[in-house]
Short mmCIF file of C-alpha atoms in Angstrom, two decimals:
data_model
loop_
_atom_site.label_atom_id
_atom_site.label_comp_id
_atom_site.label_asym_id
_atom_site.label_seq_id
_atom_site.Cartn_x
_atom_site.Cartn_y
_atom_site.Cartn_z
CA MET A 65 -37.41 65.33 56.68
CA LYS A 66 -39.05 64.01 53.45
CA ASN A 67 -37.32 60.59 53.85
CA PHE A 68 -38.80 60.35 57.34
CA PHE A 69 -42.34 60.29 55.86
CA ILE A 70 -41.55 58.09 52.77
CA LEU A 71 -40.38 54.95 54.67
CA PRO A 72 -43.55 54.57 56.81
CA ALA A 73 -45.63 55.05 53.66
CA ILE A 74 -43.88 52.14 51.86
CA ILE A 75 -44.32 49.84 54.88
CA ALA A 76 -48.03 50.71 55.05
CA LEU A 77 -48.45 49.96 51.33
CA LEU A 78 -46.86 46.49 51.67
CA LEU A 79 -49.05 45.65 54.65
CA PHE A 80 -52.09 46.68 52.67
CA ALA A 81 -51.10 44.48 49.70
CA LYS A 82 -50.57 41.44 51.92
CA THR A 83 -53.88 42.04 53.65
CA SER A 84 -55.69 42.47 50.35
CA TYR A 85 -54.29 39.14 49.08
CA ALA A 86 -55.35 37.45 52.26
CA GLN A 87 -58.81 38.95 51.90
CA ASN A 88 -59.07 37.77 48.22
CA PRO A 89 -59.83 33.99 48.30
CA GLU A 90 -59.78 33.61 44.49
CA HIS A 91 -56.29 35.04 44.25
CA SER A 92 -55.10 32.90 47.16
CA LYS A 93 -56.35 29.68 45.42
CA LYS A 94 -54.66 30.70 42.20
CA MET A 95 -51.32 31.26 43.97
CA GLN A 96 -51.62 27.90 45.78
CA LYS A 97 -52.19 26.07 42.46
CA ILE A 98 -49.11 27.70 40.91
CA ALA A 99 -47.02 26.78 43.96
CA LYS A 100 -48.24 23.15 43.82
CA LYS A 101 -47.52 22.92 40.06
CA ASN A 102 -43.95 24.13 40.48
CA SER A 103 -43.22 22.18 43.65
CA HIS A 104 -41.45 19.34 41.72
CA LYS A 105 -39.00 21.81 40.21
CA HIS A 106 -37.34 22.45 43.52
CA HIS A 107 -33.94 20.71 43.78
CA ASP A 108 -33.88 17.68 46.02
CA PRO A 109 -30.28 17.33 47.32
CA TYR A 110 -30.79 13.59 47.92
CA LYS A 111 -32.17 12.79 44.46
CA ILE A 112 -29.62 11.45 41.82
CA GLU A 113 -29.83 13.53 38.66
CA TRP A 114 -29.20 11.94 35.18
CA HIS A 115 -25.73 13.44 34.87
CA ASP A 116 -24.66 11.82 38.15
CA LYS A 117 -25.74 8.30 37.13
CA ASP A 118 -23.25 5.72 35.86
CA ASP A 119 -25.23 3.49 33.51
CA ASP A 120 -22.30 1.33 32.34
CA GLY A 121 -20.72 1.07 35.81
CA ASP A 122 -17.27 2.19 34.69
CA GLY A 123 -16.85 4.77 37.47
CA ILE A 124 -17.43 7.72 35.13
CA PRO A 125 -20.78 9.53 35.63
CA ASN A 126 -22.99 9.92 32.58
CA GLY A 127 -22.48 13.66 32.57
CA ARG A 128 -18.88 13.30 31.36
CA ASP A 129 -18.94 9.77 29.94
CA LYS A 130 -18.31 9.91 26.17
CA CYS A 131 -18.94 6.16 25.79
CA ILE A 132 -21.99 5.46 27.94
CA HIS A 133 -22.40 1.82 26.85
CA THR A 134 -18.92 0.43 27.62
CA PRO A 135 -19.02 -3.27 28.62
CA LYS A 136 -18.71 -3.83 32.36
CA GLY A 137 -15.21 -4.36 33.67
CA GLU A 138 -13.52 -2.82 30.62
CA PRO A 139 -10.77 -0.30 31.58
CA VAL A 140 -11.62 3.21 30.44
CA THR A 141 -10.05 6.63 29.98
CA PRO A 142 -11.03 9.61 32.18
CA PHE A 143 -13.71 10.35 29.56
CA GLY A 144 -15.31 6.92 29.97
CA CYS A 145 -14.20 5.39 26.64
CA PRO A 146 -12.32 2.07 26.36
CA PHE A 147 -8.65 2.09 25.32
CA ASP A 148 -7.49 1.78 21.69
CA THR A 149 -3.86 0.81 22.24
CA ASP A 150 -2.85 0.62 18.56
CA PHE A 151 -4.96 3.64 17.44
CA ASP A 152 -6.63 1.73 14.60
CA GLY A 153 -10.15 2.92 15.43
CA LEU A 154 -11.19 -0.28 17.22
CA TYR A 155 -11.45 -0.39 21.02
CA ASP A 156 -9.26 -3.02 22.65
CA TYR A 157 -12.24 -5.24 23.55
CA GLN A 158 -13.24 -5.29 19.83
CA ASP A 159 -9.66 -5.71 18.54
CA SER A 160 -8.13 -9.16 17.94
CA CYS A 161 -4.66 -7.58 17.61
CA LYS A 162 -4.56 -4.89 20.30
CA THR A 163 -0.95 -3.83 19.71
CA GLU A 164 -0.92 -4.00 15.89
CA PRO A 165 -3.06 -1.61 13.82
CA GLY A 166 -5.32 -3.30 11.31
CA PRO A 167 -8.52 -2.70 9.31
CA HIS A 168 -12.01 -3.20 10.74
CA GLU A 169 -12.84 -5.91 8.21
CA ASN A 170 -9.94 -8.00 9.53
CA TYR A 171 -10.95 -7.54 13.17
CA GLY A 172 -8.20 -5.02 13.86
CA CYS A 173 -5.37 -7.27 12.67
CA PRO A 174 -3.00 -6.41 9.80
CA TYR A 175 -3.21 -8.62 6.74
CA ARG A 176 -0.45 -11.23 6.75
CA ASP A 177 1.75 -12.50 3.93
CA LYS A 178 1.74 -16.28 4.35
CA ASP A 179 3.95 -16.98 1.35
CA ASN A 180 6.38 -14.10 2.06
CA ASP A 181 6.24 -12.81 -1.51
CA GLY A 182 5.75 -9.21 -0.44
CA ILE A 183 2.06 -9.17 -1.40
CA ALA A 184 -0.46 -9.02 1.48
CA ASP A 185 -2.88 -11.96 1.62
CA ASN A 186 -5.92 -9.75 0.99
CA LYS A 187 -4.42 -8.72 -2.39
CA ASP A 188 -2.78 -12.07 -3.17
CA LYS A 189 -4.72 -14.36 -5.51
CA CYS A 190 -2.30 -17.18 -4.62
CA PRO A 191 -1.67 -16.57 -0.89
CA ASP A 192 -0.05 -19.98 -0.28
CA VAL A 193 2.45 -19.81 -3.18
CA PRO A 194 5.07 -17.05 -3.70
CA GLY A 195 4.20 -15.00 -6.76
CA ILE A 196 4.78 -11.63 -8.42
CA THR A 197 2.92 -8.33 -8.44
CA LYS A 198 2.19 -8.55 -12.18
CA PHE A 199 0.01 -11.63 -11.57
CA HIS A 200 -1.47 -10.44 -8.25
CA GLY A 201 0.70 -12.77 -6.19
CA CYS A 202 0.54 -15.83 -8.46
CA PRO A 203 3.76 -17.40 -9.85
CA ASP A 204 5.19 -17.48 -13.36
CA THR A 205 8.07 -19.87 -12.75
CA ASP A 206 9.51 -19.83 -16.28
CA GLY A 207 9.00 -16.09 -16.80
CA ASP A 208 7.19 -16.48 -20.10
CA GLY A 209 4.38 -14.12 -19.16
CA ILE A 210 1.88 -16.93 -18.58
CA VAL A 211 0.83 -17.56 -14.99
CA ASP A 212 1.63 -21.09 -13.78
CA ASN A 213 -1.99 -22.17 -13.25
CA GLU A 214 -2.66 -21.44 -16.94
CA ASP A 215 0.70 -22.76 -18.20
CA ASN A 216 0.94 -26.34 -19.49
CA CYS A 217 4.73 -26.12 -19.26
CA PRO A 218 5.31 -24.00 -16.11
CA LYS A 219 9.07 -24.71 -16.03
CA GLU A 220 9.70 -24.15 -19.75
CA ARG A 221 9.30 -20.79 -21.47
CA GLY A 222 6.59 -20.96 -24.09
CA THR A 223 3.96 -18.99 -25.93
CA LEU A 224 0.30 -18.27 -25.34
CA ALA A 225 -0.57 -19.96 -28.62
CA TYR A 226 0.89 -23.22 -27.26
CA HIS A 227 -0.56 -22.78 -23.76
CA GLY A 228 2.77 -21.88 -22.22
CA CYS A 229 4.82 -24.57 -23.96
CA PRO A 230 7.62 -23.91 -26.49
CA PRO A 231 6.47 -23.90 -30.13
CA PRO A 232 7.74 -26.53 -32.61
CA PHE A 233 11.21 -25.91 -34.05
CA ILE A 234 10.93 -23.36 -36.86
CA ASP A 235 13.98 -21.63 -38.32
CA SER A 236 12.79 -18.98 -40.78
CA ASP A 237 16.25 -17.55 -41.57
CA LYS A 238 17.99 -20.97 -41.66
CA ASP A 239 20.71 -19.96 -39.21
CA GLY A 240 20.23 -23.03 -37.00
CA ILE A 241 18.50 -21.10 -34.23
CA SER A 242 14.81 -21.63 -33.52
CA ASP A 243 12.64 -18.60 -34.20
CA TYR A 244 11.48 -18.83 -30.60
CA ASP A 245 15.03 -18.18 -29.34
CA ASP A 246 16.09 -15.98 -32.27
CA LEU A 247 15.94 -12.22 -31.66
CA CYS A 248 16.40 -11.69 -35.39
CA PRO A 249 14.27 -14.55 -36.79
CA HIS A 250 14.28 -13.22 -40.37
CA THR A 251 17.97 -12.29 -40.52
CA PRO A 252 20.68 -14.98 -40.35
CA GLY A 253 22.84 -14.51 -37.31
CA ILE A 254 25.05 -16.24 -34.77
CA LYS A 255 24.17 -17.97 -31.50
CA ALA A 256 26.53 -15.73 -29.53
CA ASN A 257 24.37 -12.73 -30.51
CA LYS A 258 21.08 -14.57 -29.95
CA GLY A 259 20.44 -15.21 -33.64
CA CYS A 260 21.33 -11.70 -34.80
CA PRO A 261 24.31 -10.81 -37.04
CA GLU A 262 27.63 -10.36 -35.30
CA VAL A 263 28.00 -6.85 -33.89
CA LYS A 264 30.70 -4.49 -35.02
CA PRO A 265 33.82 -4.05 -32.86
CA GLU A 266 32.82 -0.51 -31.81
CA GLU A 267 29.35 -1.77 -30.81
CA LYS A 268 30.94 -4.55 -28.77
CA ALA A 269 33.15 -2.07 -26.92
CA ILE A 270 30.26 0.25 -26.07
CA LEU A 271 28.01 -2.62 -24.96
CA LYS A 272 30.79 -4.17 -22.87
CA LYS A 273 31.52 -0.87 -21.15
CA ALA A 274 27.83 -0.30 -20.34
CA TYR A 275 27.45 -3.91 -19.16
CA ASP A 276 30.60 -3.90 -17.00
CA ASN A 277 29.74 -0.61 -15.30
CA LEU A 278 26.04 -1.21 -14.72
CA LEU A 279 25.28 -1.39 -11.00
CA PHE A 280 22.04 -1.29 -9.00
CA GLU A 281 21.29 -0.52 -5.39
CA SER A 282 21.12 -3.76 -3.40
CA GLY A 283 17.80 -5.55 -3.92
CA LYS A 284 16.35 -2.63 -5.90
CA ASP A 285 15.84 -1.52 -9.49
CA VAL A 286 17.59 1.81 -8.85
CA ILE A 287 20.66 2.37 -11.08
CA VAL A 288 23.77 3.59 -9.22
CA SER A 289 24.96 6.98 -10.51
CA SER A 290 28.42 5.62 -11.39
CA SER A 291 26.71 3.70 -14.22
CA PHE A 292 25.35 6.81 -15.96
CA ALA A 293 28.43 7.75 -18.00
CA SER A 294 28.69 4.40 -19.83
CA LEU A 295 24.91 4.30 -20.40
CA ASP A 296 25.14 7.81 -21.86
CA ASP A 297 27.76 6.57 -24.34
CA LEU A 298 25.44 3.73 -25.35
CA ALA A 299 22.55 6.18 -25.80
CA LYS A 300 24.68 8.43 -28.06
CA TYR A 301 25.64 5.47 -30.24
CA LEU A 302 22.01 4.36 -30.61
CA ILE A 303 20.91 7.92 -31.47
CA ASN A 304 23.56 8.04 -34.22
CA ASN A 305 22.37 4.64 -35.51
CA PRO A 306 18.55 4.93 -35.38
CA LYS A 307 17.97 1.66 -37.25
CA LEU A 308 19.54 -0.34 -34.43
CA LYS A 309 17.41 -1.90 -31.74
CA ILE A 310 18.61 -3.14 -28.38
CA HIS A 311 17.41 -6.08 -26.33
CA LEU A 312 17.79 -5.95 -22.53
CA GLU A 313 17.65 -9.11 -20.42
CA GLY A 314 17.47 -8.89 -16.63
CA HIS A 315 18.97 -11.71 -14.53
CA THR A 316 19.51 -12.37 -10.81
CA ASP A 317 21.22 -14.89 -8.57
CA ASN A 318 19.19 -17.56 -6.75
CA VAL A 319 19.13 -15.86 -3.34
CA GLY A 320 15.57 -15.24 -2.14
CA HIS A 321 12.25 -16.28 -3.62
CA GLU A 322 12.25 -17.28 -7.27
CA GLN A 323 9.23 -15.11 -8.05
CA ALA A 324 10.68 -12.07 -6.31
CA ASN A 325 13.87 -12.51 -8.36
CA MET A 326 11.81 -12.77 -11.56
CA ASP A 327 10.04 -9.52 -10.71
CA LEU A 328 13.31 -7.78 -9.82
CA SER A 329 15.01 -8.88 -13.06
CA GLN A 330 12.14 -7.47 -15.12
CA ARG A 331 12.16 -4.19 -13.22
CA ARG A 332 15.93 -3.78 -13.60
CA ALA A 333 15.77 -4.32 -17.37
CA LEU A 334 12.95 -1.78 -17.49
CA ALA A 335 14.99 0.69 -15.41
CA VAL A 336 17.78 0.61 -18.01
CA LYS A 337 15.24 1.07 -20.80
CA ASN A 338 13.68 4.06 -19.03
CA TYR A 339 17.10 5.65 -18.61
CA LEU A 340 17.94 5.26 -22.30
CA VAL A 341 14.51 6.58 -23.32
CA SER A 342 15.14 9.64 -21.11
CA LYS A 343 18.26 10.26 -23.22
CA GLY A 344 16.32 10.32 -26.48
CA ILE A 345 16.09 6.68 -27.62
CA PHE A 346 12.72 5.71 -29.06
CA ASP A 347 10.72 3.47 -26.74
CA TYR A 348 9.95 0.93 -29.49
CA ASN A 349 13.68 0.44 -30.21
CA ILE A 350 14.28 -1.15 -26.79
CA LEU A 351 12.92 -4.58 -25.90
CA THR A 352 13.07 -5.89 -22.31
CA GLU A 353 12.69 -9.27 -20.64
CA GLY A 354 13.36 -10.66 -17.18
CA TYR A 355 14.56 -14.18 -16.50
CA GLY A 356 15.12 -14.09 -12.73
CA SER A 357 17.57 -16.80 -11.70
CA THR A 358 16.62 -19.23 -14.49
CA ARG A 359 19.66 -18.51 -16.73
CA PRO A 360 22.82 -18.34 -14.61
CA ILE A 361 26.20 -17.88 -16.31
CA ALA A 362 28.16 -18.93 -13.22
CA THR A 363 27.68 -20.96 -10.05
CA ASN A 364 25.46 -19.55 -7.33
CA ASP A 365 27.54 -21.34 -4.69
CA SER A 366 30.03 -18.50 -4.37
CA GLU A 367 29.71 -14.73 -3.97
CA GLU A 368 31.78 -14.23 -7.12
CA GLY A 369 29.43 -16.46 -9.12
CA ARG A 370 26.32 -14.82 -7.72
CA HIS A 371 27.77 -11.41 -8.61
CA LYS A 372 28.18 -12.52 -12.25
CA ASN A 373 24.61 -13.79 -12.33
CA ARG A 374 23.21 -10.43 -11.20
CA ARG A 375 23.28 -8.69 -14.58
CA VAL A 376 21.41 -7.00 -17.43
CA GLU A 377 22.59 -8.38 -20.76
CA MET A 378 22.48 -6.06 -23.79
CA THR A 379 22.15 -7.26 -27.36
CA VAL A 380 22.18 -5.01 -30.43
CA LEU A 381 19.65 -6.12 -33.04
CA ASN A 382 20.57 -5.28 -36.64
CA HIS A 383 17.27 -4.92 -38.49
#
């Protein structure tokens, strides 16, 4: 029964409120101003909102376009960005080498190696001439440690004091061998042992065994494990004779670039030195040099001859 009286009362109250608003001109004006102010906020179904626009005309509306300024006509991904085929961070339209990754500063192209010396042109100080890593891509044809463009005798080993040319003939120990070619310049020796005294028979045997069994992985400075035993014997002998020094000379055949061969011969001689040092030989008792293909002991016209030329010679120096 109570509900029967409540409903009519609510309706009467609402009618009274509406009437009172209508009878209050000031309130009516206020409500009209508010309605006019907010009229532009109503959604117009025919008006294009910002997120529906397509400023770059790539078919992807701005609302989901991650690259809103793509050049017209450029193919894009579903997110509105151009393709980067080689994933080098440059869009295809900016990339001069679309299928090869390369740095931004080279327009998306990888740096080339014009002289095929294994050193990229951007790091090669002599990009048109094969060279070695030691001289940043410049050549040292005679392997004397003086780069060709500073060497007055680029095809003859020399010294810095003589600007890359061999020094005058001086023979301090009077053994008939120039000090420049004499590994023991103050001790008379024989030519067969590079100016040093003749080695003892047991030294010869140990050196020959190490020399004959020394093998490297093809084209690398990595010693093959089958060589370790004979090198270990050499290390033991040198440890038992601490006054002896050893000279290691790396050599290659003439296959490939001359400068690459020079670099490889030096690295192989150094690999043998590092192995012996790891066995307890003092670093200063081992001297190394690399001659590349400049001092062959056999013809390079046959595989047998080339095999003989790929070697690391070992000379015991009696000081």
